[in-house]
XYZ file of C-alpha atoms in Angstrom:
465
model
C 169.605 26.563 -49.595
C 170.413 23.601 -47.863
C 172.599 24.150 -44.873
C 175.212 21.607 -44.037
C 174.886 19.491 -40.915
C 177.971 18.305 -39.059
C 180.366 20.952 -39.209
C 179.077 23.513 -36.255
C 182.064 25.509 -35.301
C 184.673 23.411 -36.817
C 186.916 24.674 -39.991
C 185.916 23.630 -43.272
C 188.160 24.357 -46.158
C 187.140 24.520 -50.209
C 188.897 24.138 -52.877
C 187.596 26.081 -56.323
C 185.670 28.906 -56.299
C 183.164 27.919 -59.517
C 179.198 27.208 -59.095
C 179.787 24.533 -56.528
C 182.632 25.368 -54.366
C 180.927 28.937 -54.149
C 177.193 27.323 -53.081
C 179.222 24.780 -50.840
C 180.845 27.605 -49.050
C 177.508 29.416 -48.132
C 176.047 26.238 -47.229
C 178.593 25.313 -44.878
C 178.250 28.610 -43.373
C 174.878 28.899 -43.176
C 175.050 25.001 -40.913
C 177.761 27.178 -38.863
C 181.064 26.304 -40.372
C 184.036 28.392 -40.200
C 184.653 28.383 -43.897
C 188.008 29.175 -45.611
C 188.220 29.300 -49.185
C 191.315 28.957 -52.071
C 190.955 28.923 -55.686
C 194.019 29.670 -58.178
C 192.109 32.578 -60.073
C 193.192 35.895 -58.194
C 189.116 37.116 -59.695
C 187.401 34.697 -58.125
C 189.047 34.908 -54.104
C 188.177 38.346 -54.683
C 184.698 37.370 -55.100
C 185.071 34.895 -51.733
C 186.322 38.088 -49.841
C 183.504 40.224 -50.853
C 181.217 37.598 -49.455
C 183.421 37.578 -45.893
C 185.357 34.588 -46.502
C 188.571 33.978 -45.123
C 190.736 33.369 -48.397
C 193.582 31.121 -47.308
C 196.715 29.622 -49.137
C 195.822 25.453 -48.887
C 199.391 25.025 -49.333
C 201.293 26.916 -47.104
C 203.266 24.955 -44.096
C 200.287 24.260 -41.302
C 197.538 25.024 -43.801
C 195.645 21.685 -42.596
C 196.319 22.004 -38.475
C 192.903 22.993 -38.039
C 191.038 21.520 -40.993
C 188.197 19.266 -40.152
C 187.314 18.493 -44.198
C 188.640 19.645 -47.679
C 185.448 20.240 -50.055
C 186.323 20.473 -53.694
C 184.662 21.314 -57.214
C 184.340 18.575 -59.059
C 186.499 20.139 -61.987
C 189.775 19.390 -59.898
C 191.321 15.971 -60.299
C 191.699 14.118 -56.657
C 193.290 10.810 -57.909
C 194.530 10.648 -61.759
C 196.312 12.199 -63.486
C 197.736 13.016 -60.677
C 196.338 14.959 -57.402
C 195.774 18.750 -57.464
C 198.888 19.418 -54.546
C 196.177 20.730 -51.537
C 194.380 17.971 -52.439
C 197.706 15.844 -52.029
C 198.669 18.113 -48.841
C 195.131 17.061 -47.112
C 195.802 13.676 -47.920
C 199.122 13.957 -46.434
C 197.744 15.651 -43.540
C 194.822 13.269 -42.277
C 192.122 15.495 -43.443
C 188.858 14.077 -44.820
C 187.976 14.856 -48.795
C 184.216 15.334 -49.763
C 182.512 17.323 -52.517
C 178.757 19.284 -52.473
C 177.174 15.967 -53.556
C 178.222 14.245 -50.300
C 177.500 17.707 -48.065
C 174.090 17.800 -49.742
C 173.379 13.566 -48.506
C 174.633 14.319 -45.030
C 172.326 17.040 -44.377
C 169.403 16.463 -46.458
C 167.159 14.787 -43.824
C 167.221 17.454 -41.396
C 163.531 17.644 -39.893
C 161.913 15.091 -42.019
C 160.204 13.870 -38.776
C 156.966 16.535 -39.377
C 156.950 15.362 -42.865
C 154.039 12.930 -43.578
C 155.411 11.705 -46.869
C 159.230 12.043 -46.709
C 161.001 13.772 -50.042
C 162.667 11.486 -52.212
C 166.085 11.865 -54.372
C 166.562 10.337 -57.781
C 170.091 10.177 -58.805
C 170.814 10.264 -62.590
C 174.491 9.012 -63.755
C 175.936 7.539 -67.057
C 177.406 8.789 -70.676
C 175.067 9.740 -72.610
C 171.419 10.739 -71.799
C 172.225 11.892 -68.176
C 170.381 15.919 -68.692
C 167.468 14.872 -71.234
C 166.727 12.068 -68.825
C 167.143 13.893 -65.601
C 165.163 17.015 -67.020
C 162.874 14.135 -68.576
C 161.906 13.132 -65.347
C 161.541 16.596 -63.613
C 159.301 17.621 -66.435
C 156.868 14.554 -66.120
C 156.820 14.485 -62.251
C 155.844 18.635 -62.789
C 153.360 17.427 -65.411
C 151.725 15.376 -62.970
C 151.561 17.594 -60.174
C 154.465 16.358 -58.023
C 156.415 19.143 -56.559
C 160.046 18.463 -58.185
C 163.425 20.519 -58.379
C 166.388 19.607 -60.701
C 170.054 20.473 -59.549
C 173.611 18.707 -59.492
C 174.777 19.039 -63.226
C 171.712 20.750 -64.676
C 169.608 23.623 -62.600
C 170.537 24.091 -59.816
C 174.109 23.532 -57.684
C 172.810 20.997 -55.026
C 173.427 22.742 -52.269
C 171.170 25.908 -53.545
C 168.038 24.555 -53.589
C 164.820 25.221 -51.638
C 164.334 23.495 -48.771
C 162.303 20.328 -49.450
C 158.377 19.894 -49.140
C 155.975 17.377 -48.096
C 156.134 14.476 -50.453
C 158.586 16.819 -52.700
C 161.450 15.311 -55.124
C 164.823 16.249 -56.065
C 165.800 14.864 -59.272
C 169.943 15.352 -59.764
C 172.441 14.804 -62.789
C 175.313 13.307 -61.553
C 178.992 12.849 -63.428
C 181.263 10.730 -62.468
C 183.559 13.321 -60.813
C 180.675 13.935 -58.673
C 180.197 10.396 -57.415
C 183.525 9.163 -57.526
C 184.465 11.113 -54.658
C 181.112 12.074 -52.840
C 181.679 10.462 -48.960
C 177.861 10.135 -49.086
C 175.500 8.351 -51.436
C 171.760 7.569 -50.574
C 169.301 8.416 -53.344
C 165.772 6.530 -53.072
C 166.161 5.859 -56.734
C 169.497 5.777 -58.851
C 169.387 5.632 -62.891
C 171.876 3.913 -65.096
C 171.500 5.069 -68.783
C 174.813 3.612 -70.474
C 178.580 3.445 -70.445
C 180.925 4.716 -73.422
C 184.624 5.895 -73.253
C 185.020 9.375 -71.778
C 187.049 11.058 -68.976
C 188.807 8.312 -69.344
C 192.313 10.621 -68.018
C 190.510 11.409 -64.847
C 189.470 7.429 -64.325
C 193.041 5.942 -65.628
C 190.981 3.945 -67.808
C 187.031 2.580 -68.955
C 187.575 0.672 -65.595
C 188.118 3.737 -63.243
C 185.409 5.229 -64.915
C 182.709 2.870 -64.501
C 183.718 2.411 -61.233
C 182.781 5.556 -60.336
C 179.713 5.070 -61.494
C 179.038 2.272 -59.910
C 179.260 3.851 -56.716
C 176.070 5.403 -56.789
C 174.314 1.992 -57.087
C 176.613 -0.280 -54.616
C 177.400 2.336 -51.756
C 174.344 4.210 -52.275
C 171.800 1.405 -51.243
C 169.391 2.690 -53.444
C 165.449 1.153 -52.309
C 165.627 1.256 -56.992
C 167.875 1.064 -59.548
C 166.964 1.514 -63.117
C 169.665 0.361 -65.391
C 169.950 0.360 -68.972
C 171.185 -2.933 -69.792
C 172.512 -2.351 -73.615
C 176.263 -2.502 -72.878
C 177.841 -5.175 -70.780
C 178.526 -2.848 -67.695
C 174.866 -2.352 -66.816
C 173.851 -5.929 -67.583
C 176.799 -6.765 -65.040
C 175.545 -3.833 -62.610
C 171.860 -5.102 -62.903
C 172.995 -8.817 -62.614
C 175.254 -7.286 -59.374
C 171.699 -5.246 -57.916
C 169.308 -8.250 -58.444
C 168.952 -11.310 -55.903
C 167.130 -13.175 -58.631
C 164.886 -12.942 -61.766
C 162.003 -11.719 -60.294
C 163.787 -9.090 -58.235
C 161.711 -5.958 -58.891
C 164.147 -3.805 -57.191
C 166.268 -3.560 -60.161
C 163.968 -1.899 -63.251
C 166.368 -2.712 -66.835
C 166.176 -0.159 -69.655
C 166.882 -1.107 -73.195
C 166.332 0.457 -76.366
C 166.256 -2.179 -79.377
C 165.665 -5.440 -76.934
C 163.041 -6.610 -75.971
C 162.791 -7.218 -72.625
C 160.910 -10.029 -70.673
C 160.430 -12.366 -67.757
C 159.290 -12.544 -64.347
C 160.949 -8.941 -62.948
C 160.411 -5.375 -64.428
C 161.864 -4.308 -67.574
C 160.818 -1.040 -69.662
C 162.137 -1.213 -73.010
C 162.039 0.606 -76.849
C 161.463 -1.415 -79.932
C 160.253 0.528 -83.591
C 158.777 3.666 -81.650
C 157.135 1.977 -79.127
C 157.624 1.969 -75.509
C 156.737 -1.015 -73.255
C 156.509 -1.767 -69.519
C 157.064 -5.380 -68.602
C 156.413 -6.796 -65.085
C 155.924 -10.116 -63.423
C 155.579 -11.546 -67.088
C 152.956 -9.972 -68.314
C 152.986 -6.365 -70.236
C 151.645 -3.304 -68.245
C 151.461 -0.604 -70.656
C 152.314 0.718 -73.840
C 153.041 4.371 -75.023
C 153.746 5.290 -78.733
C 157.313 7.169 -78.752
C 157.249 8.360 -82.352
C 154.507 10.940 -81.701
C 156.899 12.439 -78.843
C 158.620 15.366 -81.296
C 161.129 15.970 -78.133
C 162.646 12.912 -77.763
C 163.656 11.860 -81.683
C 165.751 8.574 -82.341
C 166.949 5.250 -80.484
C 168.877 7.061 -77.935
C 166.280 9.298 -76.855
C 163.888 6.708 -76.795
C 166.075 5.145 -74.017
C 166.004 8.258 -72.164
C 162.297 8.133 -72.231
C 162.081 4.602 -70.607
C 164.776 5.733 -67.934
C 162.528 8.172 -66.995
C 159.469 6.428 -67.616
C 160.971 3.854 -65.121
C 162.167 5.860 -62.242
C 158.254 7.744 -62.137
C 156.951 4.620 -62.068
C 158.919 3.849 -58.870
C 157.864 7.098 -57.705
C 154.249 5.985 -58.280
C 153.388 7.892 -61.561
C 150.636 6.055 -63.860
C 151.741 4.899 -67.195
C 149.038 7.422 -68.128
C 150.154 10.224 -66.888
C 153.925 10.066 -67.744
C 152.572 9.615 -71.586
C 150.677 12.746 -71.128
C 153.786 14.475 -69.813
C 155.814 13.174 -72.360
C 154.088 14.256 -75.182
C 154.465 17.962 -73.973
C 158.512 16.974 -73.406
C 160.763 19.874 -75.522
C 163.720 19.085 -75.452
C 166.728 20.290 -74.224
C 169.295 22.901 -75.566
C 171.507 21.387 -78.243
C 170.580 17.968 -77.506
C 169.078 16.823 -80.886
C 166.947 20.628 -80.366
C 165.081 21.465 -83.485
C 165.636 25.062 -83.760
C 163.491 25.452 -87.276
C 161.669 23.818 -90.298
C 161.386 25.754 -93.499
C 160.579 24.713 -96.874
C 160.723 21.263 -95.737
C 164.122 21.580 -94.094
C 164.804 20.530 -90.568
C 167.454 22.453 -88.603
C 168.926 20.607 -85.623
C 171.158 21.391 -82.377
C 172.687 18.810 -81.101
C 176.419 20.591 -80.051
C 176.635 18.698 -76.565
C 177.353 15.516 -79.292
C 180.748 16.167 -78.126
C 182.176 12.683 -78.383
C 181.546 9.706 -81.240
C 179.169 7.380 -79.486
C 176.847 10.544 -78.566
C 177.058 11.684 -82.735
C 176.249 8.032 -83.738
C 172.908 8.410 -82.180
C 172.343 11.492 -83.425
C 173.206 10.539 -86.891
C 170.963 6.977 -86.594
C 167.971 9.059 -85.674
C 167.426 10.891 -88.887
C 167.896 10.631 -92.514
C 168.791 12.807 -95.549
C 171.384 14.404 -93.271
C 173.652 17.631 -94.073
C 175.749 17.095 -91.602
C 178.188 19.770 -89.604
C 180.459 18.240 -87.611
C 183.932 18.823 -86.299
C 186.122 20.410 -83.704
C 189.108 19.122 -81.057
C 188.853 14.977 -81.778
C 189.180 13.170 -78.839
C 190.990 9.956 -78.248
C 189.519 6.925 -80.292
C 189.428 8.237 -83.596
C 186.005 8.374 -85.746
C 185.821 4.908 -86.398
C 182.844 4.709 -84.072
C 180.871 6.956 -86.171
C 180.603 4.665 -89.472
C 176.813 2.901 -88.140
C 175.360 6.349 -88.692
C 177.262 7.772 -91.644
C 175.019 6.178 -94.310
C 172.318 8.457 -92.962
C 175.006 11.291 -94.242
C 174.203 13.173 -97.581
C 177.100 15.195 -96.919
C 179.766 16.708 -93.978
C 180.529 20.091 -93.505
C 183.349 20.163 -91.630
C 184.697 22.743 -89.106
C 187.163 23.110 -86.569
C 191.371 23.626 -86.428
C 191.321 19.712 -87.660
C 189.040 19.878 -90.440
C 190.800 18.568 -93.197
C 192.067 15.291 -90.458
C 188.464 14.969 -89.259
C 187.208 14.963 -92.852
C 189.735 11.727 -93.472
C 188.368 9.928 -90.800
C 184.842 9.814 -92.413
C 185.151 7.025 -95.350
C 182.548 7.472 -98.160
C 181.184 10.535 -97.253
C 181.111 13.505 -99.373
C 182.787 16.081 -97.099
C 183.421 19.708 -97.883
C 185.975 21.353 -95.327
C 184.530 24.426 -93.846
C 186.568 25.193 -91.354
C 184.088 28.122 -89.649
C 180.449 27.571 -88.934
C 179.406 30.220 -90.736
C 180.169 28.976 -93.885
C 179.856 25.439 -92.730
C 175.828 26.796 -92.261
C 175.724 28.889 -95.479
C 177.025 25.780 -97.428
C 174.873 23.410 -95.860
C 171.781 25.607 -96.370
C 172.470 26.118 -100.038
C 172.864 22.429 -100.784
C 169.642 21.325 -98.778
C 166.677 20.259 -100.399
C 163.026 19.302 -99.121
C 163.061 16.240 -96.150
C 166.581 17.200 -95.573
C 167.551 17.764 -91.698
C 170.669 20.478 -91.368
C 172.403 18.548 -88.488
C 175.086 19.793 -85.870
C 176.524 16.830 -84.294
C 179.987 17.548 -83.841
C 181.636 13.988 -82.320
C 184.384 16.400 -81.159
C 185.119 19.084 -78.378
C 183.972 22.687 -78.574
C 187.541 24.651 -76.939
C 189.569 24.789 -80.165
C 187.013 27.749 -81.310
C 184.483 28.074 -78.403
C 184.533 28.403 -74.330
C 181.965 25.644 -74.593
C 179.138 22.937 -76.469
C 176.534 25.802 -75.316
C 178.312 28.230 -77.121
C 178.786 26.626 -80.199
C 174.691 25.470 -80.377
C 173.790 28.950 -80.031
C 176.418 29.862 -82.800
C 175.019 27.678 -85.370
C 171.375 28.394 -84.428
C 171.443 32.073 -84.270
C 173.152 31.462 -88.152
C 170.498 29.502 -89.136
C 168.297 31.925 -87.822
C 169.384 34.800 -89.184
C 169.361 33.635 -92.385
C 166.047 32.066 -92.309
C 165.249 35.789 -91.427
């Protein structure tokens, strides 16, 4: 645990009771807080009180007299829509908002002094890529031998990990409800990996939302940024970062472009990954021999991460080594199986188009399930990758209206997965690749994107017996 500095004696109030607010509450206690605690669920207060915290109602009259700071779970909106009302009330009251992210940069230096190589945080924020690359990077720095711990949005909460080592490293996946409101931003080195619609309700718009991303990078101070540089947002980030061309502070990231001149790029192009610096090229590492990191997206994940252990010091050596023994994540373009020269593969957290796209562009011969609550946009988005598409099995309460919205493609309207998998599984023949990809949200028929992966894998499985 890392116990928060700053608060001794004073009363600290939290706001939501899930993985965060409930670390942020022992945290604050263990740095000698005088925690109170709210949440709306009648369960989970229960669960405070068992713990000996003082469970009070944030909106009654006087609720904030003694409040030094609100903390609250990233879940609960602070600005759009519209303000949860104790978040409203502490506004109205004075009182200082913060989340775990900025408790866990206001206390994480506490007794660095002895240390004679200080830790380091690496900040991971964007659309698409954020876990693989963050868990990328934690992988290849444990490959190496670098002591390393992964929290924020994957792992750990940020506030439960072990106190920090000699020379250790914290790598963290961030969202943009985490740094949008976090009063404290200072990792060593902050990665960029792209921008596409999403949250867009929270942000009141693509330009709320990238502003909240941006925070990491222009109130953080960051001593490196690695940006990926394929949308206009990062190349205007990067541009923002960089006093000058041969500014190696800023590392750009592209996948497809190839990258040159007199700073330091690390880019993709046909499988192969390249570091460029001070015009000259530095090293090369063959992607398409990395089974855990398939496709043009991935391979953009790779040279985030390939970037960011650089500017922790890594050899282009040893982060190839570590790559090659990279796995995957959990329904991020997992394979789950290969029989009879079918490929079976989990990508369920493809819960929006741009994230399905890249799914779909990084195979062929694809039997493809997809489906579930649409988001805003439409599937428009989706029609670079469909000619990749043998055929759609669709599933979800809006089958028959997501199976419109794919033009050309055969698609056979499923509606469950289990038939959407039995289907599928009948029609497949050798160098086929059984994808899940949904471009949609999970909640119409399951709590979550986990939930649904492990659905459609434990079908496949079973029937591959």
């Amino acid at each position: 645990m890392i116990p928060v500095r700053g608060f001794d004696g004073a009363h600290v109030a939290v706001l939501g009771l899930g993985r965060s607010g409930i670390s942020a509450a022992r945290a604050l206690r263990e740095g000698g807080a005088q925690v109170l605690v709210w949440d709306d669920t009648p369960a989970a207060r229960e669960r405070a009180e068992a713990e000996g915290f003082e469970v009070r109602d944030m909106l009654r009259p006087g609720a904030f007299d003694d409040i030094a700071c609100l903390v609250v779970s990233p879940g609960i909106p602070h600005l759009y829509p519209a303000p949860n009302p104790v978040i409203a009330a502490a506004y109205a009251a004075g009182v200082p908002v913060d989340n775990d992210i900025g408790l866990f940069f206001r206390s994480l230096g506490e007794g660095w002094e002895m240390f004679d190589r200080a830790p380091k945080v690496v900040a991971v924020t964007g659309s698409n890529g954020k876990s693989t690359t963050s868990a990328l990077i934690h992988h290849l720095l444990h490959a190496s031998g670098r002591d390393s711990q992964l929290a924020g949005n994957i792992g750990r909460g940020v506030l439960d990990i072990d106190p920090l080592e000699d020379g250790s490293v914290v790598v963290l996946e961030l969202s943009s409800y985490q740094t949008d409101l976090a009063r404290a931003l200072t990792p060593d080195v902050a990665v960029f990996t792209n921008l596409s619609p999403d949250h867009l309700d929270r942000h009141a718009g693509l330009g709320g939302y990238f502003a909240a991303k941006r925070r990491l990078f222009a109130e953080g101070g960051p001593d490196r940024a690695i940006i990926g540089v394929d949308e206009v947002e990062g190349r205007y980030l990067a541009n923002q970062l960089s006093e000058g061309r041969g500014d190696d502070r800023v590392i750009r990231v592209s996948s497809g472009t190839k990258l040159t001149g007199p700073g330091w790029q690390v880019f993709a192009r046909k499988g192969f990954l390249t570091e460029w610096r001070k015009g000259r090229q530095v090293a090369s590492i063959d992607l398409r021999e990395v089974t855990g990191l398939p496709g043009a997206h991935n391979h953009q994940n790779a040279c985030a991460a390939y970037a960011a252990c650089r500017a922790l010091g890594l050899g282009p050596r040893d982060i190839e080594a570590g790559l090659k023994t990279f796995s995957g994540l959990p329904h991020r373009s997992q394979t789950i199986a290969e029989a009879k020269g079918v490929r079976y593969v989990n990508d369920s957290k493809a819960t929006n188009v741009d994230s399905a796209v890249k799914a779909l562009q990084a195979f062929t011969n694809i039997r493809w399930i997809c489906g579930g609550l649409m988001k805003e946009g439409g599937l428009e988005g989706l029609a670079p990758g469909l000619p990749n598409v043998t055929k759609a099995y669709v599933i979800g309460r809006e089958a028959a209206a997501f199976a419109l919205g794919l033009p050309g493609v055969e698609a056979e309207i499923c509606t469950t997965m289990e038939r959407a998998v039995a289907q599928a599984m009948h029609d497949a023949q050798p160098g086929d690749v059984i994808l899940l990809a949904p471009a949609a949200a999970s909640f119409d028929q399951y709590d979550n994107f986990e939930k649904r992966g492990e659905d459609f894998a434990a079908r496949v499985l079973a029937s591959l017996g």
